[in-house]
mmCIF file with all atom_site columns, C-alpha atoms in Angstrom:
data_model
loop_
_atom_site.group_PDB
_atom_site.id
_atom_site.type_symbol
_atom_site.label_atom_id
_atom_site.label_alt_id
_atom_site.label_comp_id
_atom_site.label_asym_id
_atom_site.label_entity_id
_atom_site.label_seq_id
_atom_site.pdbx_PDB_ins_code
_atom_site.Cartn_x
_atom_site.Cartn_y
_atom_site.Cartn_z
_atom_site.occupancy
_atom_site.B_iso_or_equiv
_atom_site.pdbx_formal_charge
_atom_site.auth_seq_id
_atom_site.auth_comp_id
_atom_site.auth_asym_id
_atom_site.auth_atom_id
_atom_site.pdbx_PDB_model_num
ATOM 1   C CA . UNK H 1 1   ? -4.783  -9.814  14.555  1.00 0.00 ? 1   UNK H CA 1
ATOM 2   C CA . UNK H 1 2   ? -6.493  -9.023  10.993  1.00 0.00 ? 2   UNK H CA 1
ATOM 3   C CA . UNK H 1 3   ? -4.659  -10.090 7.106   1.00 0.00 ? 3   UNK H CA 1
ATOM 4   C CA . UNK H 1 4   ? -5.658  -10.494 4.681   1.00 0.00 ? 4   UNK H CA 1
ATOM 5   C CA . UNK H 1 5   ? -5.272  -13.777 1.584   1.00 0.00 ? 5   UNK H CA 1
ATOM 6   C CA . UNK H 1 6   ? -5.393  -13.240 -2.063  1.00 0.00 ? 6   UNK H CA 1
ATOM 7   C CA . UNK H 1 7   ? -5.305  -17.134 -3.795  1.00 0.00 ? 7   UNK H CA 1
ATOM 8   C CA . UNK H 1 8   ? -3.998  -16.853 -6.807  1.00 0.00 ? 8   UNK H CA 1
ATOM 9   C CA . UNK H 1 9   ? -0.950  -14.989 -7.950  1.00 0.00 ? 9   UNK H CA 1
ATOM 10  C CA . UNK H 1 10  ? -2.157  -15.113 -11.306 1.00 0.00 ? 10  UNK H CA 1
ATOM 11  C CA . UNK H 1 11  ? -5.283  -14.334 -13.530 1.00 0.00 ? 11  UNK H CA 1
ATOM 12  C CA . UNK H 1 12  ? -5.480  -14.093 -16.810 1.00 0.00 ? 12  UNK H CA 1
ATOM 13  C CA . UNK H 1 13  ? -7.909  -13.361 -18.894 1.00 0.00 ? 13  UNK H CA 1
ATOM 14  C CA . UNK H 1 14  ? -9.263  -12.752 -22.258 1.00 0.00 ? 14  UNK H CA 1
ATOM 15  C CA . UNK H 1 15  ? -9.867  -8.500  -23.895 1.00 0.00 ? 15  UNK H CA 1
ATOM 16  C CA . UNK H 1 16  ? -13.406 -7.643  -22.937 1.00 0.00 ? 16  UNK H CA 1
ATOM 17  C CA . UNK H 1 17  ? -14.057 -10.703 -20.848 1.00 0.00 ? 17  UNK H CA 1
ATOM 18  C CA . UNK H 1 18  ? -14.949 -10.448 -17.156 1.00 0.00 ? 18  UNK H CA 1
ATOM 19  C CA . UNK H 1 19  ? -12.448 -10.095 -14.591 1.00 0.00 ? 19  UNK H CA 1
ATOM 20  C CA . UNK H 1 20  ? -12.190 -11.504 -11.217 1.00 0.00 ? 20  UNK H CA 1
ATOM 21  C CA . UNK H 1 21  ? -9.826  -10.759 -8.190  1.00 0.00 ? 21  UNK H CA 1
ATOM 22  C CA . UNK H 1 22  ? -10.260 -12.920 -6.217  1.00 0.00 ? 22  UNK H CA 1
ATOM 23  C CA . UNK H 1 23  ? -9.312  -11.142 -1.403  1.00 0.00 ? 23  UNK H CA 1
ATOM 24  C CA . UNK H 1 24  ? -10.544 -12.538 1.542   1.00 0.00 ? 24  UNK H CA 1
ATOM 25  C CA . UNK H 1 25  ? -10.402 -10.972 5.358   1.00 0.00 ? 25  UNK H CA 1
ATOM 26  C CA . UNK H 1 26  ? -10.515 -11.573 9.299   1.00 0.00 ? 26  UNK H CA 1
ATOM 27  C CA . UNK H 1 27  ? -10.740 -8.048  11.438  1.00 0.00 ? 27  UNK H CA 1
ATOM 28  C CA . UNK H 1 28  ? -12.376 -7.546  15.007  1.00 0.00 ? 28  UNK H CA 1
ATOM 29  C CA . UNK H 1 29  ? -14.988 -6.148  14.248  1.00 0.00 ? 29  UNK H CA 1
ATOM 30  C CA . UNK H 1 30  ? -15.818 -3.754  11.169  1.00 0.00 ? 30  UNK H CA 1
ATOM 31  C CA . UNK H 1 31  ? -13.362 -3.982  8.550   1.00 0.00 ? 31  UNK H CA 1
ATOM 32  C CA . UNK H 1 32  ? -12.424 -1.137  5.976   1.00 0.00 ? 32  UNK H CA 1
ATOM 33  C CA . UNK H 1 33  ? -11.441 -2.803  2.744   1.00 0.00 ? 33  UNK H CA 1
ATOM 34  C CA . UNK H 1 34  ? -9.217  -0.885  0.424   1.00 0.00 ? 34  UNK H CA 1
ATOM 35  C CA . UNK H 1 35  ? -7.915  -2.089  -3.545  1.00 0.00 ? 35  UNK H CA 1
ATOM 36  C CA . UNK H 1 36  ? -4.948  -1.142  -5.290  1.00 0.00 ? 36  UNK H CA 1
ATOM 37  C CA . UNK H 1 37  ? -3.238  -1.029  -8.673  1.00 0.00 ? 37  UNK H CA 1
ATOM 38  C CA . UNK H 1 38  ? 0.163   -0.810  -9.609  1.00 0.00 ? 38  UNK H CA 1
ATOM 39  C CA . UNK H 1 39  ? 1.593   -1.045  -13.014 1.00 0.00 ? 39  UNK H CA 1
ATOM 40  C CA . UNK H 1 40  ? 5.362   -1.541  -13.057 1.00 0.00 ? 40  UNK H CA 1
ATOM 41  C CA . UNK H 1 41  ? 7.467   0.466   -12.102 1.00 0.00 ? 41  UNK H CA 1
ATOM 42  C CA . UNK H 1 42  ? 5.148   2.546   -10.336 1.00 0.00 ? 42  UNK H CA 1
ATOM 43  C CA . UNK H 1 43  ? 3.290   3.322   -7.061  1.00 0.00 ? 43  UNK H CA 1
ATOM 44  C CA . UNK H 1 44  ? 0.433   2.242   -5.420  1.00 0.00 ? 44  UNK H CA 1
ATOM 45  C CA . UNK H 1 45  ? -3.047  3.656   -6.806  1.00 0.00 ? 45  UNK H CA 1
ATOM 46  C CA . UNK H 1 46  ? -5.429  3.769   -5.048  1.00 0.00 ? 46  UNK H CA 1
ATOM 47  C CA . UNK H 1 47  ? -8.874  1.816   -6.807  1.00 0.00 ? 47  UNK H CA 1
ATOM 48  C CA . UNK H 1 48  ? -11.797 2.041   -4.181  1.00 0.00 ? 48  UNK H CA 1
ATOM 49  C CA . UNK H 1 49  ? -12.185 1.839   -0.633  1.00 0.00 ? 49  UNK H CA 1
ATOM 50  C CA . UNK H 1 50  ? -15.143 0.032   1.793   1.00 0.00 ? 50  UNK H CA 1
ATOM 51  C CA . UNK H 1 51  ? -15.898 1.419   4.641   1.00 0.00 ? 51  UNK H CA 1
ATOM 52  C CA . UNK H 1 52  ? -19.970 0.810   5.468   1.00 0.00 ? 52  UNK H CA 1
ATOM 53  C CA . UNK H 1 53  ? -23.046 0.995   3.318   1.00 0.00 ? 53  UNK H CA 1
ATOM 54  C CA . UNK H 1 54  ? -23.840 -0.477  -0.276  1.00 0.00 ? 54  UNK H CA 1
ATOM 55  C CA . UNK H 1 55  ? -21.741 -3.861  -0.389  1.00 0.00 ? 55  UNK H CA 1
ATOM 56  C CA . UNK H 1 56  ? -20.898 -2.904  -4.082  1.00 0.00 ? 56  UNK H CA 1
ATOM 57  C CA . UNK H 1 57  ? -18.964 -0.214  -4.274  1.00 0.00 ? 57  UNK H CA 1
ATOM 58  C CA . UNK H 1 58  ? -17.760 1.542   -7.745  1.00 0.00 ? 58  UNK H CA 1
ATOM 59  C CA . UNK H 1 59  ? -14.731 2.585   -8.024  1.00 0.00 ? 59  UNK H CA 1
ATOM 60  C CA . UNK H 1 60  ? -11.939 4.924   -10.180 1.00 0.00 ? 60  UNK H CA 1
ATOM 61  C CA . UNK H 1 61  ? -11.604 2.056   -14.313 1.00 0.00 ? 61  UNK H CA 1
ATOM 62  C CA . UNK H 1 62  ? -14.898 1.237   -13.929 1.00 0.00 ? 62  UNK H CA 1
ATOM 63  C CA . UNK H 1 63  ? -13.448 -1.102  -11.004 1.00 0.00 ? 63  UNK H CA 1
ATOM 64  C CA . UNK H 1 64  ? -15.790 -2.142  -8.876  1.00 0.00 ? 64  UNK H CA 1
ATOM 65  C CA . UNK H 1 65  ? -15.433 -4.915  -5.748  1.00 0.00 ? 65  UNK H CA 1
ATOM 66  C CA . UNK H 1 66  ? -18.576 -6.582  -4.553  1.00 0.00 ? 66  UNK H CA 1
ATOM 67  C CA . UNK H 1 67  ? -17.786 -6.964  0.030   1.00 0.00 ? 67  UNK H CA 1
ATOM 68  C CA . UNK H 1 68  ? -20.133 -10.177 1.615   1.00 0.00 ? 68  UNK H CA 1
ATOM 69  C CA . UNK H 1 69  ? -19.969 -10.284 5.093   1.00 0.00 ? 69  UNK H CA 1
ATOM 70  C CA . UNK H 1 70  ? -20.754 -13.525 5.543   1.00 0.00 ? 70  UNK H CA 1
ATOM 71  C CA . UNK H 1 71  ? -17.696 -15.146 3.255   1.00 0.00 ? 71  UNK H CA 1
ATOM 72  C CA . UNK H 1 72  ? -15.675 -12.286 4.772   1.00 0.00 ? 72  UNK H CA 1
ATOM 73  C CA . UNK H 1 73  ? -14.554 -11.007 0.765   1.00 0.00 ? 73  UNK H CA 1
ATOM 74  C CA . UNK H 1 74  ? -13.910 -7.853  -0.420  1.00 0.00 ? 74  UNK H CA 1
ATOM 75  C CA . UNK H 1 75  ? -14.071 -9.325  -4.395  1.00 0.00 ? 75  UNK H CA 1
ATOM 76  C CA . UNK H 1 76  ? -12.452 -7.198  -6.589  1.00 0.00 ? 76  UNK H CA 1
ATOM 77  C CA . UNK H 1 77  ? -14.630 -7.604  -10.465 1.00 0.00 ? 77  UNK H CA 1
ATOM 78  C CA . UNK H 1 78  ? -14.987 -5.305  -13.828 1.00 0.00 ? 78  UNK H CA 1
ATOM 79  C CA . UNK H 1 79  ? -17.280 -5.646  -16.254 1.00 0.00 ? 79  UNK H CA 1
ATOM 80  C CA . UNK H 1 80  ? -14.911 -5.907  -19.261 1.00 0.00 ? 80  UNK H CA 1
ATOM 81  C CA . UNK H 1 81  ? -11.409 -6.360  -18.892 1.00 0.00 ? 81  UNK H CA 1
ATOM 82  C CA . UNK H 1 82  ? -9.101  -3.685  -20.949 1.00 0.00 ? 82  UNK H CA 1
ATOM 83  C CA . UNK H 1 83  ? -5.838  -5.029  -21.734 1.00 0.00 ? 83  UNK H CA 1
ATOM 84  C CA . UNK H 1 84  ? -4.138  -2.025  -20.154 1.00 0.00 ? 84  UNK H CA 1
ATOM 85  C CA . UNK H 1 85  ? -5.898  -3.659  -16.635 1.00 0.00 ? 85  UNK H CA 1
ATOM 86  C CA . UNK H 1 86  ? -2.989  -5.840  -16.815 1.00 0.00 ? 86  UNK H CA 1
ATOM 87  C CA . UNK H 1 87  ? -1.367  -5.127  -14.268 1.00 0.00 ? 87  UNK H CA 1
ATOM 88  C CA . UNK H 1 88  ? -0.360  -5.617  -10.221 1.00 0.00 ? 88  UNK H CA 1
ATOM 89  C CA . UNK H 1 89  ? -3.615  -6.232  -7.861  1.00 0.00 ? 89  UNK H CA 1
ATOM 90  C CA . UNK H 1 90  ? -3.250  -5.594  -3.690  1.00 0.00 ? 90  UNK H CA 1
ATOM 91  C CA . UNK H 1 91  ? -6.066  -5.615  -1.002  1.00 0.00 ? 91  UNK H CA 1
ATOM 92  C CA . UNK H 1 92  ? -5.601  -4.273  2.039   1.00 0.00 ? 92  UNK H CA 1
ATOM 93  C CA . UNK H 1 93  ? -7.625  -4.274  5.639   1.00 0.00 ? 93  UNK H CA 1
ATOM 94  C CA . UNK H 1 94  ? -7.304  -1.555  7.429   1.00 0.00 ? 94  UNK H CA 1
ATOM 95  C CA . UNK H 1 95  ? -5.973  -2.199  11.863  1.00 0.00 ? 95  UNK H CA 1
ATOM 96  C CA . UNK H 1 96  ? -9.099  -2.372  13.488  1.00 0.00 ? 96  UNK H CA 1
ATOM 97  C CA . UNK H 1 97  ? -7.490  -0.610  16.377  1.00 0.00 ? 97  UNK H CA 1
ATOM 98  C CA . UNK H 1 98  ? -6.836  3.812   16.835  1.00 0.00 ? 98  UNK H CA 1
ATOM 99  C CA . UNK H 1 99  ? -4.124  3.965   14.048  1.00 0.00 ? 99  UNK H CA 1
ATOM 100 C CA . UNK H 1 100 ? -4.363  3.887   10.590  1.00 0.00 ? 100 UNK H CA 1
ATOM 101 C CA . UNK H 1 101 ? -2.395  0.950   9.087   1.00 0.00 ? 101 UNK H CA 1
ATOM 102 C CA . UNK H 1 102 ? -3.037  -1.421  6.424   1.00 0.00 ? 102 UNK H CA 1
ATOM 103 C CA . UNK H 1 103 ? -2.070  -4.421  6.055   1.00 0.00 ? 103 UNK H CA 1
ATOM 104 C CA . UNK H 1 104 ? -2.197  -6.354  2.818   1.00 0.00 ? 104 UNK H CA 1
ATOM 105 C CA . UNK H 1 105 ? -2.514  -9.224  1.021   1.00 0.00 ? 105 UNK H CA 1
ATOM 106 C CA . UNK H 1 106 ? 0.809   -10.350 -0.888  1.00 0.00 ? 106 UNK H CA 1
ATOM 107 C CA . UNK H 1 107 ? -1.276  -9.147  -4.597  1.00 0.00 ? 107 UNK H CA 1
ATOM 108 C CA . UNK H 1 108 ? -2.691  -11.227 -7.594  1.00 0.00 ? 108 UNK H CA 1
ATOM 109 C CA . UNK H 1 109 ? -1.069  -10.360 -11.234 1.00 0.00 ? 109 UNK H CA 1
ATOM 110 C CA . UNK H 1 110 ? -3.857  -9.757  -13.600 1.00 0.00 ? 110 UNK H CA 1
ATOM 111 C CA . UNK H 1 111 ? -3.322  -9.967  -17.314 1.00 0.00 ? 111 UNK H CA 1
ATOM 112 C CA . UNK H 1 112 ? -5.791  -9.143  -20.314 1.00 0.00 ? 112 UNK H CA 1
ATOM 113 C CA . UNK H 1 113 ? -5.040  -10.949 -23.477 1.00 0.00 ? 113 UNK H CA 1
ATOM 114 C CA . UNK H 1 114 ? -5.363  -9.637  -26.664 1.00 0.00 ? 114 UNK H CA 1
ATOM 115 C CA . UNK K 2 1   ? -0.651  18.427  -7.406  1.00 0.00 ? 1   UNK K CA 1
ATOM 116 C CA . UNK K 2 2   ? -0.743  16.220  -4.363  1.00 0.00 ? 2   UNK K CA 1
ATOM 117 C CA . UNK K 2 3   ? 1.181   14.870  -4.318  1.00 0.00 ? 3   UNK K CA 1
ATOM 118 C CA . UNK K 2 4   ? 3.320   11.911  -2.459  1.00 0.00 ? 4   UNK K CA 1
ATOM 119 C CA . UNK K 2 5   ? 7.549   12.368  -3.667  1.00 0.00 ? 5   UNK K CA 1
ATOM 120 C CA . UNK K 2 6   ? 10.549  9.980   -2.897  1.00 0.00 ? 6   UNK K CA 1
ATOM 121 C CA . UNK K 2 7   ? 13.969  10.683  -3.394  1.00 0.00 ? 7   UNK K CA 1
ATOM 122 C CA . UNK K 2 8   ? 15.745  9.009   -4.469  1.00 0.00 ? 8   UNK K CA 1
ATOM 123 C CA . UNK K 2 9   ? 13.800  7.324   -6.918  1.00 0.00 ? 9   UNK K CA 1
ATOM 124 C CA . UNK K 2 10  ? 17.173  3.997   -7.371  1.00 0.00 ? 10  UNK K CA 1
ATOM 125 C CA . UNK K 2 11  ? 19.589  3.502   -4.938  1.00 0.00 ? 11  UNK K CA 1
ATOM 126 C CA . UNK K 2 12  ? 23.304  1.200   -5.268  1.00 0.00 ? 12  UNK K CA 1
ATOM 127 C CA . UNK K 2 13  ? 24.587  0.581   -1.544  1.00 0.00 ? 13  UNK K CA 1
ATOM 128 C CA . UNK K 2 14  ? 27.257  -1.202  -0.076  1.00 0.00 ? 14  UNK K CA 1
ATOM 129 C CA . UNK K 2 15  ? 26.519  -3.310  3.288   1.00 0.00 ? 15  UNK K CA 1
ATOM 130 C CA . UNK K 2 16  ? 27.325  -0.385  6.639   1.00 0.00 ? 16  UNK K CA 1
ATOM 131 C CA . UNK K 2 17  ? 27.610  2.390   4.586   1.00 0.00 ? 17  UNK K CA 1
ATOM 132 C CA . UNK K 2 18  ? 25.039  5.002   6.265   1.00 0.00 ? 18  UNK K CA 1
ATOM 133 C CA . UNK K 2 19  ? 21.787  6.473   3.776   1.00 0.00 ? 19  UNK K CA 1
ATOM 134 C CA . UNK K 2 20  ? 18.457  8.113   4.574   1.00 0.00 ? 20  UNK K CA 1
ATOM 135 C CA . UNK K 2 21  ? 15.403  7.882   1.789   1.00 0.00 ? 21  UNK K CA 1
ATOM 136 C CA . UNK K 2 22  ? 13.341  10.188  1.407   1.00 0.00 ? 22  UNK K CA 1
ATOM 137 C CA . UNK K 2 23  ? 9.577   10.643  1.385   1.00 0.00 ? 23  UNK K CA 1
ATOM 138 C CA . UNK K 2 24  ? 7.577   14.346  1.408   1.00 0.00 ? 24  UNK K CA 1
ATOM 139 C CA . UNK K 2 25  ? 3.729   15.138  0.466   1.00 0.00 ? 25  UNK K CA 1
ATOM 140 C CA . UNK K 2 26  ? 1.975   18.399  0.237   1.00 0.00 ? 26  UNK K CA 1
ATOM 141 C CA . UNK K 2 27  ? -1.344  18.097  1.049   1.00 0.00 ? 27  UNK K CA 1
ATOM 142 C CA . UNK K 2 28  ? -1.100  18.494  5.213   1.00 0.00 ? 28  UNK K CA 1
ATOM 143 C CA . UNK K 2 29  ? -1.480  14.982  6.033   1.00 0.00 ? 29  UNK K CA 1
ATOM 144 C CA . UNK K 2 30  ? -1.300  14.153  9.401   1.00 0.00 ? 30  UNK K CA 1
ATOM 145 C CA . UNK K 2 31  ? -0.315  9.734   8.555   1.00 0.00 ? 31  UNK K CA 1
ATOM 146 C CA . UNK K 2 32  ? 2.735   9.255   6.911   1.00 0.00 ? 32  UNK K CA 1
ATOM 147 C CA . UNK K 2 33  ? 3.957   5.713   7.670   1.00 0.00 ? 33  UNK K CA 1
ATOM 148 C CA . UNK K 2 34  ? 6.443   3.748   5.719   1.00 0.00 ? 34  UNK K CA 1
ATOM 149 C CA . UNK K 2 35  ? 6.581   -0.292  3.301   1.00 0.00 ? 35  UNK K CA 1
ATOM 150 C CA . UNK K 2 36  ? 8.774   -2.739  2.438   1.00 0.00 ? 36  UNK K CA 1
ATOM 151 C CA . UNK K 2 37  ? 6.782   -4.738  -1.164  1.00 0.00 ? 37  UNK K CA 1
ATOM 152 C CA . UNK K 2 38  ? 8.941   -8.076  -1.668  1.00 0.00 ? 38  UNK K CA 1
ATOM 153 C CA . UNK K 2 39  ? 8.082   -10.946 -4.055  1.00 0.00 ? 39  UNK K CA 1
ATOM 154 C CA . UNK K 2 40  ? 6.064   -12.801 -2.514  1.00 0.00 ? 40  UNK K CA 1
ATOM 155 C CA . UNK K 2 41  ? 4.870   -11.303 0.588   1.00 0.00 ? 41  UNK K CA 1
ATOM 156 C CA . UNK K 2 42  ? 3.233   -8.087  -0.606  1.00 0.00 ? 42  UNK K CA 1
ATOM 157 C CA . UNK K 2 43  ? 3.622   -4.928  1.243   1.00 0.00 ? 43  UNK K CA 1
ATOM 158 C CA . UNK K 2 44  ? 4.847   -5.370  4.921   1.00 0.00 ? 44  UNK K CA 1
ATOM 159 C CA . UNK K 2 45  ? 4.733   -1.776  7.141   1.00 0.00 ? 45  UNK K CA 1
ATOM 160 C CA . UNK K 2 46  ? 7.835   -0.433  8.554   1.00 0.00 ? 46  UNK K CA 1
ATOM 161 C CA . UNK K 2 47  ? 7.254   2.521   10.250  1.00 0.00 ? 47  UNK K CA 1
ATOM 162 C CA . UNK K 2 48  ? 4.395   5.339   11.068  1.00 0.00 ? 48  UNK K CA 1
ATOM 163 C CA . UNK K 2 49  ? 3.531   8.328   12.763  1.00 0.00 ? 49  UNK K CA 1
ATOM 164 C CA . UNK K 2 50  ? 0.379   9.613   12.751  1.00 0.00 ? 50  UNK K CA 1
ATOM 165 C CA . UNK K 2 51  ? 1.261   13.376  13.352  1.00 0.00 ? 51  UNK K CA 1
ATOM 166 C CA . UNK K 2 52  ? 4.503   15.779  13.882  1.00 0.00 ? 52  UNK K CA 1
ATOM 167 C CA . UNK K 2 53  ? 7.387   14.046  16.837  1.00 0.00 ? 53  UNK K CA 1
ATOM 168 C CA . UNK K 2 54  ? 4.702   10.645  17.114  1.00 0.00 ? 54  UNK K CA 1
ATOM 169 C CA . UNK K 2 55  ? 6.286   7.709   15.138  1.00 0.00 ? 55  UNK K CA 1
ATOM 170 C CA . UNK K 2 56  ? 5.609   4.147   15.799  1.00 0.00 ? 56  UNK K CA 1
ATOM 171 C CA . UNK K 2 57  ? 7.124   0.568   14.379  1.00 0.00 ? 57  UNK K CA 1
ATOM 172 C CA . UNK K 2 58  ? 5.028   -1.242  12.563  1.00 0.00 ? 58  UNK K CA 1
ATOM 173 C CA . UNK K 2 59  ? 5.784   -4.995  10.876  1.00 0.00 ? 59  UNK K CA 1
ATOM 174 C CA . UNK K 2 60  ? 9.366   -5.138  10.628  1.00 0.00 ? 60  UNK K CA 1
ATOM 175 C CA . UNK K 2 61  ? 10.846  -2.478  12.575  1.00 0.00 ? 61  UNK K CA 1
ATOM 176 C CA . UNK K 2 62  ? 13.937  -3.568  12.778  1.00 0.00 ? 62  UNK K CA 1
ATOM 177 C CA . UNK K 2 63  ? 17.846  -1.146  11.184  1.00 0.00 ? 63  UNK K CA 1
ATOM 178 C CA . UNK K 2 64  ? 15.056  1.389   10.692  1.00 0.00 ? 64  UNK K CA 1
ATOM 179 C CA . UNK K 2 65  ? 14.178  4.135   12.156  1.00 0.00 ? 65  UNK K CA 1
ATOM 180 C CA . UNK K 2 66  ? 12.349  7.509   11.021  1.00 0.00 ? 66  UNK K CA 1
ATOM 181 C CA . UNK K 2 67  ? 12.522  10.727  11.837  1.00 0.00 ? 67  UNK K CA 1
ATOM 182 C CA . UNK K 2 68  ? 9.134   13.497  11.452  1.00 0.00 ? 68  UNK K CA 1
ATOM 183 C CA . UNK K 2 69  ? 10.384  16.643  12.696  1.00 0.00 ? 69  UNK K CA 1
ATOM 184 C CA . UNK K 2 70  ? 8.412   19.134  10.803  1.00 0.00 ? 70  UNK K CA 1
ATOM 185 C CA . UNK K 2 71  ? 4.530   17.514  9.495   1.00 0.00 ? 71  UNK K CA 1
ATOM 186 C CA . UNK K 2 72  ? 5.624   17.408  5.816   1.00 0.00 ? 72  UNK K CA 1
ATOM 187 C CA . UNK K 2 73  ? 8.299   14.559  6.105   1.00 0.00 ? 73  UNK K CA 1
ATOM 188 C CA . UNK K 2 74  ? 8.982   11.672  6.990   1.00 0.00 ? 74  UNK K CA 1
ATOM 189 C CA . UNK K 2 75  ? 12.520  10.558  6.287   1.00 0.00 ? 75  UNK K CA 1
ATOM 190 C CA . UNK K 2 76  ? 13.200  6.543   6.129   1.00 0.00 ? 76  UNK K CA 1
ATOM 191 C CA . UNK K 2 77  ? 17.387  6.380   7.538   1.00 0.00 ? 77  UNK K CA 1
ATOM 192 C CA . UNK K 2 78  ? 18.901  3.006   7.804   1.00 0.00 ? 78  UNK K CA 1
ATOM 193 C CA . UNK K 2 79  ? 21.469  3.461   9.652   1.00 0.00 ? 79  UNK K CA 1
ATOM 194 C CA . UNK K 2 80  ? 23.741  0.295   8.657   1.00 0.00 ? 80  UNK K CA 1
ATOM 195 C CA . UNK K 2 81  ? 21.420  -1.476  6.091   1.00 0.00 ? 81  UNK K CA 1
ATOM 196 C CA . UNK K 2 82  ? 22.258  -5.295  4.872   1.00 0.00 ? 82  UNK K CA 1
ATOM 197 C CA . UNK K 2 83  ? 21.431  -6.868  2.337   1.00 0.00 ? 83  UNK K CA 1
ATOM 198 C CA . UNK K 2 84  ? 17.489  -8.284  3.835   1.00 0.00 ? 84  UNK K CA 1
ATOM 199 C CA . UNK K 2 85  ? 16.927  -4.941  3.617   1.00 0.00 ? 85  UNK K CA 1
ATOM 200 C CA . UNK K 2 86  ? 16.917  -5.128  -0.769  1.00 0.00 ? 86  UNK K CA 1
ATOM 201 C CA . UNK K 2 87  ? 13.757  -3.622  -1.412  1.00 0.00 ? 87  UNK K CA 1
ATOM 202 C CA . UNK K 2 88  ? 11.299  -1.430  -3.076  1.00 0.00 ? 88  UNK K CA 1
ATOM 203 C CA . UNK K 2 89  ? 9.915   1.054   -0.608  1.00 0.00 ? 89  UNK K CA 1
ATOM 204 C CA . UNK K 2 90  ? 7.043   3.001   -0.296  1.00 0.00 ? 90  UNK K CA 1
ATOM 205 C CA . UNK K 2 91  ? 5.788   5.294   2.070   1.00 0.00 ? 91  UNK K CA 1
ATOM 206 C CA . UNK K 2 92  ? 2.531   6.973   1.653   1.00 0.00 ? 92  UNK K CA 1
ATOM 207 C CA . UNK K 2 93  ? 0.345   9.433   3.497   1.00 0.00 ? 93  UNK K CA 1
ATOM 208 C CA . UNK K 2 94  ? -3.472  10.131  4.632   1.00 0.00 ? 94  UNK K CA 1
ATOM 209 C CA . UNK K 2 95  ? -5.437  13.172  5.734   1.00 0.00 ? 95  UNK K CA 1
ATOM 210 C CA . UNK K 2 96  ? -5.984  11.668  10.141  1.00 0.00 ? 96  UNK K CA 1
ATOM 211 C CA . UNK K 2 97  ? -5.231  8.660   11.398  1.00 0.00 ? 97  UNK K CA 1
ATOM 212 C CA . UNK K 2 98  ? -8.474  7.385   10.933  1.00 0.00 ? 98  UNK K CA 1
ATOM 213 C CA . UNK K 2 99  ? -9.590  3.876   9.325   1.00 0.00 ? 99  UNK K CA 1
ATOM 214 C CA . UNK K 2 100 ? -11.475 5.620   6.790   1.00 0.00 ? 100 UNK K CA 1
ATOM 215 C CA . UNK K 2 101 ? -8.653  7.945   5.697   1.00 0.00 ? 101 UNK K CA 1
ATOM 216 C CA . UNK K 2 102 ? -7.554  6.586   1.925   1.00 0.00 ? 102 UNK K CA 1
ATOM 217 C CA . UNK K 2 103 ? -3.715  6.010   1.825   1.00 0.00 ? 103 UNK K CA 1
ATOM 218 C CA . UNK K 2 104 ? -2.263  7.972   -1.085  1.00 0.00 ? 104 UNK K CA 1
ATOM 219 C CA . UNK K 2 105 ? 1.432   6.495   -1.652  1.00 0.00 ? 105 UNK K CA 1
ATOM 220 C CA . UNK K 2 106 ? 4.756   8.116   -3.446  1.00 0.00 ? 106 UNK K CA 1
ATOM 221 C CA . UNK K 2 107 ? 6.648   5.874   -6.348  1.00 0.00 ? 107 UNK K CA 1
ATOM 222 C CA . UNK K 2 108 ? 8.875   3.785   -4.731  1.00 0.00 ? 108 UNK K CA 1
ATOM 223 C CA . UNK K 2 109 ? 12.188  3.479   -4.326  1.00 0.00 ? 109 UNK K CA 1
ATOM 224 C CA . UNK K 2 110 ? 13.707  0.306   -5.041  1.00 0.00 ? 110 UNK K CA 1
ATOM 225 C CA . UNK K 2 111 ? 17.004  0.010   -3.549  1.00 0.00 ? 111 UNK K CA 1
ATOM 226 C CA . UNK K 2 112 ? 19.797  -2.417  -3.777  1.00 0.00 ? 112 UNK K CA 1
ATOM 227 C CA . UNK K 2 113 ? 22.548  -2.789  -0.663  1.00 0.00 ? 113 UNK K CA 1
ATOM 228 C CA . UNK K 2 114 ? 26.238  -5.476  -1.829  1.00 0.00 ? 114 UNK K CA 1
#
């Protein structure tokens, strides 16, 4: 069975500092991994995904994520945080069967402090 | 503009009163899905559809029904809502059911069942 863990409910970082939002996964077969962001009163917006290839994936708004197969992790990173990055972040893994079903982590609330 | 729309955005109802939340996408996507979001639980899949007239249960289907008579529409039906169905609901779609396809989310429907 597939699962995703986001070990931190809340991450606080000062504006301008690098940020990391952690995600580990468990899936049979090759993982397809995604990050989504949810701003207040909004739906989920796609940030980036790892399918295959380069372990460092670049996405929207300056975010990137590093796929680490040995540690089964897919941490979201950004070199310099902005106050506008404050939001709820979800990591997700694709179902390993034929259907396109996503399994989400519980979310990490990122607060960037001015 | 390519988008997933949901209606209504907010709904307060009473136990047992049947309701339907509509979902529509204008991207000619084959795959559609419903999720519910609850604090501390992340998003959990309710039902999904890989194409017209093809639907299947997700992780938490109890108390919900869906139909997929047309490609663009995927309504969520609560025949007899109960307070434990108070939640934030998201519809999503992707081009196909392929594992690499990105899912795009609607703005959400906040449902309160009294």
